[in-house]
């Protein structure tokens, strides 16, 4: 459903008025000035403290800051993968790829989509956000050299002259206008003491026109996203900054939007509905800017905002990889709402620093890895002192499930050299899925803190539509493709025709292991429907077992892709079903496969392939570099299974199949033998010479032949020859044995018919209460 009819009529009417006005000169607004009663993030009065503290904590960045500022003085810009030198005067409408200018026409007539577009409009828009003003202002305060301040003023002046209202590409998007408004307001403290009254009036009038445009052209529709959030924040900041008619209305409208949209755009577990961590960060940027500004000015706001922002920050903490980098799910275009440092595009931990202070969370501070520049520039001296007072706390849990968003995170611990996997079993994306990728059941994996298997990224929305479609396709993700088709069918560059619905069947997390089991229905649309189910088992410190079940009747081709980080090199072992992936830090992981039912499994490696487009990695928008993609595939009729093992041990961990649903993992380095049982195509019962089990899941760990840990659930019969024999008339929900301690959870509160033999246990608990064994039966401890 699109926007209501009344809103469409109003918008059409306004466009008619805008068209008439676009070639006329606006009359200056009377009685407009900067509102000196409201507090912002920093000002020239506290510049001395800010610069001294910056030198103390971030002194190693000054050389890079100065180089960036020097380039900016010479009108040399680097945005979204392109370096452009504008010469003596900045050309605000130039496409950096072709060197041509976008048409200087009525803004709503600009063709920026489709085959007739000049190029990727995001590239000039990035320049016109003016977020680089902060780098110039910072160097002005660091050096006292007015050339930096004068450059900001000159750029604002030339931008106003070259971009009359309603004309050209810089009056198309309300979000882009809003980001520019925020940049000008953030830059004002740097130029405040150097500005003339005449120029101030010119600048404030332009701000008024831009904010008025935003208010009248808000991105309101059924599936409003971060565009509306950025626009609302610009209304709030503009309303607090300008003292003029309408200022209070802007603030009220912005607050109303932020309160409503945080519920509309965020799932209950704190995941942004776009299903993209990049947009999740963009969303949080704006809310942190607003929260801090409102608190500084003692303005009340809805309580739901604090609750949800804290949840969203918690997800950010768990989702980040051991080295602090972010997994790439869905689209990423490098957008930032908070841009106060050189590396802000690739940094996610600055928000954790802010969250530590705003919510007084020691775990956020731990995960932040140190105080960020955002604390200094947005919270000032009070923020720095408060940050120093907060004690770091290691997060309580290692692994974490986010069932609404569909993300499941497995960790060995919070060390920088830890093992980590994030699994996607969630929705495609918000609304038409514009920023979602066809990546259901994909994963990203780190071992020893090194990125091995990655999401290749986004590359671009508009440069080349074929590359756009590849980077969001199913083959571009670490999952399985059926018959070369995407799980979800592409409609156009920002929407999908069909949606693969993914769900999680189960999530288990213990101190010993994690287990996630998900499936999606994207290939049910085929003439012979296929359902893909993936089970990932993680032995907390050693290895992952990945079981892929593809349920069907007919014949299909199944392609399993794994995308390797550019710093790593894979090599196929010609002697067996094994691949070794070596990192640039001289560490490696092993990838082994089991042949099931003698299917002919084939392997291929791709790097920078232009034909298939496999073997590319895009860490940032507009940039792609060659990297390796592993494809192993097979043709098969009927139900098909892939079983793979990824291990990080120095000595190779081996995997063998005892039956299709019973696996054994041997770890020579640890001298352990693990037994793992997962259901396969509805099969549960195992009858083996040493095992008998009829449940949902079983995991046994032996060291030097001795049983040291056991977990089983969803069964009523389990026999392990020489160790344990247990039977129940009622379904046993869970059995866990560790260090001769036995814990049983069973349906109901009755133990009648529960029998157990074997195992010299120090204590037995059933549904949390102490029990004992007598003549093979289990009784409460206080019974006769």
Coordinates of C-alpha atoms in Angstrom, one line a residue, residues 38-285:
X38 CA 19.8 25.9 23.3
X39 CA 22.9 23.9 24.0
X40 CA 24.6 21.8 21.3
X41 CA 27.4 19.3 21.4
X42 CA 30.4 21.7 21.5
X43 CA 31.2 25.3 20.9
X44 CA 34.2 27.6 20.6
X45 CA 34.0 28.4 24.3
X46 CA 35.2 24.9 25.2
X47 CA 37.5 24.4 22.2
X48 CA 40.6 24.5 24.4
X49 CA 39.5 21.5 26.5
X50 CA 38.4 19.6 23.5
X51 CA 41.7 20.0 21.6
X52 CA 43.8 19.3 24.7
X53 CA 41.9 16.1 25.3
X54 CA 42.0 15.2 21.7
X55 CA 45.8 15.5 21.6
X56 CA 46.0 13.4 24.8
X57 CA 43.7 10.5 23.7
X58 CA 43.8 10.6 19.9
X59 CA 47.2 12.3 19.2
X60 CA 48.2 9.5 16.8
X61 CA 45.4 10.5 14.5
X62 CA 46.5 14.1 14.0
X63 CA 48.9 13.4 11.1
X64 CA 46.1 11.7 9.2
X65 CA 43.6 14.5 10.1
X66 CA 46.0 17.1 8.7
X67 CA 46.6 15.1 5.5
X68 CA 42.8 14.8 4.9
X69 CA 42.3 18.5 5.6
X70 CA 45.2 19.5 3.2
X71 CA 43.5 17.5 0.5
X72 CA 40.2 19.2 1.2
X73 CA 41.8 22.6 0.9
X74 CA 42.9 21.6 -2.6
X75 CA 39.4 20.4 -3.4
X76 CA 40.6 16.8 -3.6
X77 CA 37.8 14.5 -2.3
X78 CA 37.6 10.7 -1.8
X79 CA 34.1 9.4 -1.4
X80 CA 32.6 5.9 -2.1
X81 CA 35.6 4.5 -3.8
X82 CA 36.3 7.5 -6.1
X83 CA 39.0 10.2 -5.8
X84 CA 38.1 13.5 -7.5
X85 CA 40.1 16.7 -7.8
X86 CA 37.7 19.6 -8.4
X87 CA 40.4 22.2 -9.2
X88 CA 39.9 25.8 -8.2
X89 CA 36.1 25.6 -7.5
X90 CA 34.0 22.7 -6.3
X91 CA 31.5 21.5 -9.0
X92 CA 28.6 20.4 -6.8
X93 CA 26.8 18.6 -9.6
X94 CA 29.6 16.6 -11.2
X95 CA 29.4 12.9 -11.7
X96 CA 32.9 11.7 -10.6
X97 CA 32.9 8.7 -12.9
X98 CA 32.1 10.4 -16.3
X99 CA 33.2 13.9 -15.3
X100 CA 29.9 15.2 -16.7
X101 CA 27.5 17.4 -14.8
X102 CA 24.0 16.3 -13.9
X103 CA 21.2 18.3 -15.6
X104 CA 20.4 21.6 -14.0
X105 CA 16.6 21.1 -14.2
X106 CA 13.7 21.2 -11.9
X107 CA 14.7 18.8 -9.1
X108 CA 11.7 16.4 -9.5
X109 CA 12.5 16.0 -13.3
X110 CA 16.0 14.7 -12.6
X111 CA 16.4 11.2 -14.0
X112 CA 18.5 9.3 -11.5
X113 CA 17.1 5.8 -12.0
X114 CA 16.9 3.5 -15.0
X115 CA 19.0 3.2 -18.2
X116 CA 18.9 7.0 -19.0
X117 CA 20.6 8.0 -15.7
X118 CA 23.9 9.8 -15.9
X119 CA 25.5 7.6 -13.2
X120 CA 25.2 6.8 -9.6
X121 CA 23.6 9.8 -8.0
X122 CA 24.9 8.7 -4.6
X123 CA 28.4 9.8 -5.6
X124 CA 27.8 13.5 -6.0
X125 CA 25.3 13.4 -3.1
X126 CA 28.0 12.2 -0.8
X127 CA 30.0 15.3 -1.5
X128 CA 27.0 17.5 -1.0
X129 CA 26.3 16.1 2.5
X130 CA 29.3 18.3 3.6
X131 CA 30.2 15.9 6.4
X132 CA 33.8 16.7 5.6
X133 CA 33.3 20.1 7.2
X134 CA 34.0 18.5 10.6
X135 CA 37.5 17.5 9.4
X136 CA 38.3 21.1 8.4
X137 CA 36.9 22.5 11.6
X138 CA 38.9 20.1 13.7
X139 CA 42.1 21.1 12.0
X140 CA 41.2 24.8 12.4
X141 CA 41.0 24.3 16.2
X142 CA 44.2 22.2 16.2
X143 CA 46.3 24.7 14.3
X144 CA 44.5 28.1 14.6
X145 CA 45.0 28.5 10.8
X146 CA 41.9 30.3 9.5
X147 CA 42.4 28.8 6.0
X148 CA 40.4 25.8 7.3
X149 CA 37.6 27.9 8.7
X150 CA 37.5 30.1 5.5
X151 CA 37.2 27.0 3.3
X152 CA 34.0 25.9 5.2
X153 CA 32.5 29.3 4.7
X154 CA 33.5 29.5 1.0
X155 CA 32.0 26.1 0.3
X156 CA 28.7 27.0 2.0
X157 CA 28.6 30.3 0.1
X158 CA 29.3 28.6 -3.3
X159 CA 26.9 25.8 -2.6
X160 CA 24.0 28.3 -1.9
X161 CA 24.8 30.2 -5.1
X162 CA 25.1 27.1 -7.3
X163 CA 22.0 25.3 -6.0
X164 CA 18.9 27.5 -6.0
X165 CA 15.9 25.9 -4.3
X166 CA 14.1 23.2 -6.2
X167 CA 16.7 23.0 -9.0
X168 CA 19.2 20.2 -9.7
X169 CA 20.2 17.0 -8.0
X170 CA 20.7 18.5 -4.5
X171 CA 17.0 19.2 -4.1
X172 CA 15.8 15.7 -4.9
X173 CA 16.2 13.7 -1.6
X174 CA 14.9 15.0 1.7
X175 CA 17.3 12.7 3.5
X176 CA 20.4 14.1 1.7
X177 CA 19.2 17.6 2.4
X178 CA 18.7 16.7 6.1
X179 CA 22.2 15.3 6.3
X180 CA 23.6 18.6 4.9
X181 CA 21.5 20.6 7.4
X182 CA 23.1 18.6 10.2
X183 CA 26.6 19.1 8.8
X184 CA 26.1 22.9 8.6
X185 CA 24.8 23.0 12.2
X186 CA 27.7 20.8 13.4
X187 CA 30.2 23.1 11.6
X188 CA 28.8 26.3 13.0
X189 CA 30.8 26.3 16.2
X190 CA 34.0 26.2 14.2
X191 CA 33.1 29.3 12.1
X192 CA 31.0 31.2 14.6
X193 CA 33.6 33.8 15.4
X194 CA 34.7 34.3 11.8
X195 CA 31.3 34.9 10.2
X196 CA 29.9 38.2 9.1
X197 CA 26.3 39.3 9.8
X198 CA 25.6 39.4 6.1
X199 CA 26.8 35.8 5.5
X200 CA 25.1 34.6 8.7
X201 CA 21.8 35.8 7.3
X202 CA 22.5 34.1 4.0
X203 CA 23.4 30.8 5.6
X204 CA 20.4 30.8 8.0
X205 CA 18.0 31.6 5.2
X206 CA 19.3 28.7 3.2
X207 CA 19.0 26.4 6.3
X208 CA 15.4 27.6 6.7
X209 CA 14.6 26.8 3.0
X210 CA 16.2 23.3 3.3
X211 CA 14.4 22.5 6.6
X212 CA 11.1 23.7 5.2
X213 CA 11.6 21.5 2.1
X214 CA 12.2 18.5 4.4
X215 CA 9.1 19.2 6.4
X216 CA 7.0 19.4 3.3
X217 CA 8.6 16.3 1.6
X218 CA 9.0 13.8 4.4
X219 CA 9.6 10.2 3.3
X220 CA 6.2 9.0 4.5
X221 CA 4.8 5.8 3.1
X222 CA 3.8 2.4 4.5
X223 CA 7.4 1.2 4.7
X224 CA 9.2 4.4 5.8
X225 CA 12.8 3.6 6.7
X226 CA 15.9 5.4 7.8
X227 CA 15.2 8.2 5.3
X228 CA 12.4 9.4 7.5
X229 CA 14.5 9.0 10.7
X230 CA 17.3 11.2 9.3
X231 CA 14.7 13.8 8.1
X232 CA 13.1 13.9 11.6
X233 CA 16.5 14.4 13.3
X234 CA 17.3 17.3 10.9
X235 CA 13.9 18.9 11.9
X236 CA 14.8 18.6 15.6
X237 CA 18.3 19.9 15.2
X238 CA 17.1 22.7 12.8
X239 CA 14.3 23.6 15.2
X240 CA 16.7 23.9 18.1
X241 CA 19.3 25.8 16.1
X242 CA 17.2 28.4 14.4
X243 CA 15.1 31.0 16.2
X244 CA 12.3 31.7 13.8
X245 CA 8.7 31.0 13.2
X246 CA 8.1 27.3 12.8
X247 CA 11.1 26.2 14.9
X248 CA 8.9 24.7 17.7
X249 CA 6.7 22.9 15.1
X250 CA 9.8 21.3 13.6
X251 CA 11.0 20.0 16.9
X252 CA 7.6 18.6 17.8
X253 CA 7.1 16.9 14.5
X254 CA 10.6 15.4 14.6
X255 CA 10.0 14.0 18.1
X256 CA 6.6 12.6 17.1
X257 CA 8.2 10.8 14.1
X258 CA 11.1 9.3 16.2
X259 CA 8.7 8.0 18.9
X260 CA 6.4 6.3 16.4
X261 CA 9.0 5.0 13.9
X262 CA 11.2 3.3 16.5
X263 CA 8.3 1.0 17.1
X264 CA 7.5 0.7 13.4
X265 CA 11.0 0.1 12.1
X266 CA 12.6 -2.0 14.9
X267 CA 11.7 -5.6 15.9
X268 CA 11.0 -6.6 19.5
X269 CA 14.5 -7.9 20.0
X270 CA 16.2 -4.7 18.8
X271 CA 16.9 -5.5 15.2
X272 CA 16.3 -2.9 12.5
X273 CA 13.8 -4.3 10.0
X274 CA 16.1 -3.5 7.1
X275 CA 18.1 -6.6 8.0
X276 CA 21.3 -4.7 7.5
X277 CA 23.8 -4.0 10.2
X278 CA 25.0 -0.9 8.2
X279 CA 21.5 0.6 8.3
X280 CA 21.1 -0.6 11.9
X281 CA 24.1 1.6 12.7
X282 CA 22.8 4.5 10.6
X283 CA 19.5 4.4 12.5
X284 CA 21.3 4.3 15.9
X285 CA 23.5 7.3 14.8

